[in-house]
Amino acid sequence: MKSIPKISETEWEVMRVLWGKSPLAAGEIIEALVAKDQSWHPKTAKTLLNRLVKKRALGYDKEGRAYFYRPLVREADCAMAESESFLDRVFGGSLRPMLAHLVERKKLSPAEIRELKRLLEGKE
Amino acid sequence: MKSIPKISETEWEVMRVLWGKSPLAAGEIIEALVAKDQSWHPKTAKTLLNRLVKKRALGYDKEGRAYFYRPLVREADCAMAESESFLDRVFGGSLRPMLAHLVERKKLSPAEIRELKRLLEGKE
DNA sequence: TACGATAAATTACAGATGTAATCGAAAAGC
DNA sequence: GCTTTTCGATTACATCTGTAATTTATCGTA
C-alpha cells in the first residue's frame, strides 16, 4: 500500500504538469509552469521538483546532464486523499453538507446543475 | 468586506468547538477538545487560541481572570473559502470533476445519492 | 585543454504550523 | 500577608512552505 505524500499548494501545480504529460525534463516543466503563470521563477520550480522527489511524489531518469521527471503517485489517488482531508476538516467528513453549501452559496449555472444531475442519474 | 483568515488544520478543530457554542472559557474549550480527542494537550490548545485571536478569527471578553472566546468569522464563510481553495488546487476550480471523482471512487450510498439528487431538485 | 554556459545540488531565510515548556501575575487558600 | 495554584503571556523549537540565490559539477566550444 503506497501512502500518498502530502502535496502542498504550489507543489500541486508542478504535479499537474507532470500528470498531464511525462516524463519531462526540468526545463520543459518550467516552461509549462511559466506558460500558465508568468510569475513562476525557474529556481523556485527547481526547488519544488527536488522536494517532490524527496517526498517520493516524483521520480526521475537521468540521461547524462538532464533529468526526466515523472509522477510516482497517481492524480486520482492524490485527489482522493485531499478530498478526504478537506471533507473531514471542513465538513466533518460528509459530502452532503458540502454540496448543500456549494449549491447554496456558489451560484451554479443551470448548465452545471443539469450536469451534476446527469452525473447522478443512473447511479443509485 | 472582512477577509477570511487562513485557518490551519488543527485550528479548525478549535474553531468548530466555538462555532458549536460560544462564548466559552479557555478551560471549557480545552475540555471539549480533549473529549473528542484524548491527545489534545492543554498548552497546545492555548497556543492555538492565541494564534486564532492574532489572526482575528476569534475575539474574547475578559472577565477578571478568565477569557471568554467567541468566533469573529462565520463557519459558512470559512467553509466557502476553504472550498474555493480546495477546488482550485485539486480539481481546477470546477465542481463537476470533483463530484464525478467522488461518485466514482467513494461508494456513495443510495441514500446519499438520493439526498444529493433532492438537493439539486428545484434548483435550476 | 581551459572557459563559459548549464543544470543540478546546496544553502538561505522568513513565515506558518504542530507541539509544548517556562515565566509572570493574579486569585485563592492557609 | 505569604504561599501555592491557576491561567494567560512569552518563548522554544523542529518541520513545512514559499521563494530564491549561491556553489559545484558537467558539457560543449574555442
Short mmCIF file of N, CA and C in Angstrom, two decimals, chain B residues 39-96:
data_model
loop_
_atom_site.label_atom_id
_atom_site.label_comp_id
_atom_site.label_asym_id
_atom_site.label_seq_id
_atom_site.Cartn_x
_atom_site.Cartn_y
_atom_site.Cartn_z
N SER B 39 -5.76 13.07 22.81
CA SER B 39 -4.37 13.50 22.66
C SER B 39 -4.16 15.02 22.68
N TRP B 40 -5.22 15.77 22.82
CA TRP B 40 -5.05 17.22 22.93
C TRP B 40 -4.33 17.60 24.21
N HIS B 41 -3.31 18.44 24.07
CA HIS B 41 -2.60 18.94 25.24
C HIS B 41 -3.09 20.37 25.51
N PRO B 42 -3.42 20.68 26.76
CA PRO B 42 -3.95 22.00 27.12
C PRO B 42 -3.08 23.14 26.59
N LYS B 43 -1.78 23.00 26.74
CA LYS B 43 -0.87 24.06 26.30
C LYS B 43 -0.99 24.30 24.80
N THR B 44 -1.10 23.20 24.11
CA THR B 44 -1.24 23.30 22.66
C THR B 44 -2.52 24.05 22.30
N ALA B 45 -3.58 23.69 22.97
CA ALA B 45 -4.85 24.35 22.69
C ALA B 45 -4.75 25.85 22.98
N LYS B 46 -4.11 26.19 24.06
CA LYS B 46 -3.94 27.59 24.40
C LYS B 46 -3.17 28.35 23.31
N THR B 47 -2.12 27.72 22.84
CA THR B 47 -1.34 28.34 21.78
C THR B 47 -2.24 28.63 20.58
N LEU B 48 -3.06 27.66 20.23
CA LEU B 48 -3.93 27.85 19.07
C LEU B 48 -4.95 28.94 19.31
N LEU B 49 -5.47 29.00 20.52
CA LEU B 49 -6.41 30.08 20.83
C LEU B 49 -5.72 31.44 20.61
N ASN B 50 -4.51 31.55 21.09
CA ASN B 50 -3.80 32.82 20.90
C ASN B 50 -3.59 33.13 19.43
N ARG B 51 -3.19 32.12 18.69
CA ARG B 51 -2.96 32.36 17.26
C ARG B 51 -4.23 32.76 16.55
N LEU B 52 -5.32 32.14 16.93
CA LEU B 52 -6.59 32.47 16.28
C LEU B 52 -7.04 33.88 16.64
N VAL B 53 -6.71 34.30 17.85
CA VAL B 53 -7.02 35.68 18.22
C VAL B 53 -6.15 36.62 17.38
N LYS B 54 -4.88 36.28 17.27
CA LYS B 54 -3.98 37.12 16.49
C LYS B 54 -4.43 37.22 15.04
N LYS B 55 -4.93 36.14 14.52
CA LYS B 55 -5.43 36.13 13.14
C LYS B 55 -6.78 36.83 13.01
N ARG B 56 -7.34 37.19 14.14
CA ARG B 56 -8.68 37.78 14.17
C ARG B 56 -9.75 36.81 13.68
N ALA B 57 -9.57 35.57 14.03
CA ALA B 57 -10.62 34.59 13.76
C ALA B 57 -11.46 34.44 15.03
N LEU B 58 -10.84 34.75 16.16
CA LEU B 58 -11.54 34.71 17.44
C LEU B 58 -11.39 36.06 18.14
N GLY B 59 -12.36 36.37 18.97
CA GLY B 59 -12.25 37.51 19.86
C GLY B 59 -12.53 36.99 21.26
N TYR B 60 -12.38 37.83 22.27
CA TYR B 60 -12.70 37.37 23.62
C TYR B 60 -13.18 38.55 24.47
N ASP B 61 -13.96 38.23 25.48
CA ASP B 61 -14.31 39.20 26.51
C ASP B 61 -13.63 38.72 27.77
N LYS B 62 -12.86 39.58 28.38
CA LYS B 62 -12.22 39.12 29.61
C LYS B 62 -13.09 39.50 30.79
N GLU B 63 -13.22 38.54 31.68
CA GLU B 63 -13.97 38.78 32.90
C GLU B 63 -13.07 38.41 34.04
N GLY B 64 -12.41 39.42 34.57
CA GLY B 64 -11.45 39.16 35.64
C GLY B 64 -10.35 38.27 35.12
N ARG B 65 -10.22 37.15 35.75
CA ARG B 65 -9.15 36.21 35.42
C ARG B 65 -9.34 35.54 34.07
N ALA B 66 -10.59 35.19 33.76
CA ALA B 66 -10.83 34.29 32.62
C ALA B 66 -11.20 35.04 31.35
N TYR B 67 -10.88 34.41 30.23
CA TYR B 67 -11.26 34.96 28.93
C TYR B 67 -12.40 34.13 28.37
N PHE B 68 -13.32 34.80 27.74
CA PHE B 68 -14.40 34.07 27.08
C PHE B 68 -14.28 34.31 25.59
N TYR B 69 -13.98 33.24 24.87
CA TYR B 69 -13.72 33.35 23.44
C TYR B 69 -14.98 33.19 22.62
N ARG B 70 -14.98 33.85 21.48
CA ARG B 70 -16.08 33.68 20.52
C ARG B 70 -15.54 33.94 19.12
N PRO B 71 -16.17 33.32 18.13
CA PRO B 71 -15.71 33.46 16.74
C PRO B 71 -15.95 34.87 16.23
N LEU B 72 -15.06 35.33 15.39
CA LEU B 72 -15.25 36.60 14.70
C LEU B 72 -15.59 36.36 13.24
N VAL B 73 -15.49 35.13 12.84
CA VAL B 73 -15.82 34.80 11.44
C VAL B 73 -16.83 33.67 11.47
N ARG B 74 -17.66 33.65 10.46
CA ARG B 74 -18.71 32.64 10.43
C ARG B 74 -18.22 31.36 9.76
N GLU B 75 -18.71 30.26 10.26
CA GLU B 75 -18.28 28.97 9.74
C GLU B 75 -18.55 28.88 8.24
N ALA B 76 -19.72 29.32 7.83
CA ALA B 76 -20.06 29.21 6.41
C ALA B 76 -19.06 29.97 5.55
N ASP B 77 -18.61 31.11 6.03
CA ASP B 77 -17.65 31.89 5.24
C ASP B 77 -16.31 31.17 5.15
N CYS B 78 -15.89 30.59 6.26
CA CYS B 78 -14.63 29.86 6.24
C CYS B 78 -14.74 28.63 5.35
N ALA B 79 -15.85 27.95 5.45
CA ALA B 79 -16.06 26.76 4.64
C ALA B 79 -16.01 27.13 3.16
N MET B 80 -16.61 28.24 2.86
CA MET B 80 -16.61 28.72 1.48
C MET B 80 -15.18 28.95 0.99
N ALA B 81 -14.43 29.67 1.80
CA ALA B 81 -13.05 29.99 1.42
C ALA B 81 -12.24 28.72 1.22
N GLU B 82 -12.40 27.78 2.13
CA GLU B 82 -11.65 26.53 2.02
C GLU B 82 -12.08 25.75 0.78
N SER B 83 -13.35 25.78 0.51
CA SER B 83 -13.85 25.05 -0.65
C SER B 83 -13.26 25.60 -1.93
N GLU B 84 -13.25 26.90 -2.02
CA GLU B 84 -12.66 27.53 -3.21
C GLU B 84 -11.24 27.06 -3.40
N SER B 85 -10.48 27.21 -2.32
CA SER B 85 -9.06 26.90 -2.39
C SER B 85 -8.85 25.42 -2.74
N PHE B 86 -9.65 24.58 -2.12
CA PHE B 86 -9.53 23.15 -2.38
C PHE B 86 -9.88 22.81 -3.82
N LEU B 87 -10.98 23.36 -4.29
CA LEU B 87 -11.40 23.06 -5.66
C LEU B 87 -10.37 23.54 -6.67
N ASP B 88 -9.87 24.74 -6.44
CA ASP B 88 -8.85 25.27 -7.35
C ASP B 88 -7.65 24.35 -7.40
N ARG B 89 -7.18 24.01 -6.23
CA ARG B 89 -5.94 23.26 -6.14
C ARG B 89 -6.09 21.88 -6.75
N VAL B 90 -7.14 21.18 -6.36
CA VAL B 90 -7.22 19.77 -6.68
C VAL B 90 -8.02 19.48 -7.95
N PHE B 91 -9.04 20.26 -8.18
CA PHE B 91 -9.88 19.95 -9.34
C PHE B 91 -9.98 21.10 -10.32
N GLY B 92 -9.01 22.00 -10.26
CA GLY B 92 -9.01 23.08 -11.23
C GLY B 92 -10.21 24.00 -11.14
N GLY B 93 -10.78 24.14 -9.96
CA GLY B 93 -11.82 25.14 -9.74
C GLY B 93 -13.22 24.71 -10.07
N SER B 94 -13.34 23.53 -10.62
CA SER B 94 -14.68 23.16 -11.06
C SER B 94 -15.29 22.06 -10.21
N LEU B 95 -16.55 22.21 -9.95
CA LEU B 95 -17.25 21.28 -9.09
C LEU B 95 -17.47 19.92 -9.75
N ARG B 96 -17.71 19.96 -11.04
CA ARG B 96 -18.09 18.73 -11.71
C ARG B 96 -17.06 17.60 -11.58
#
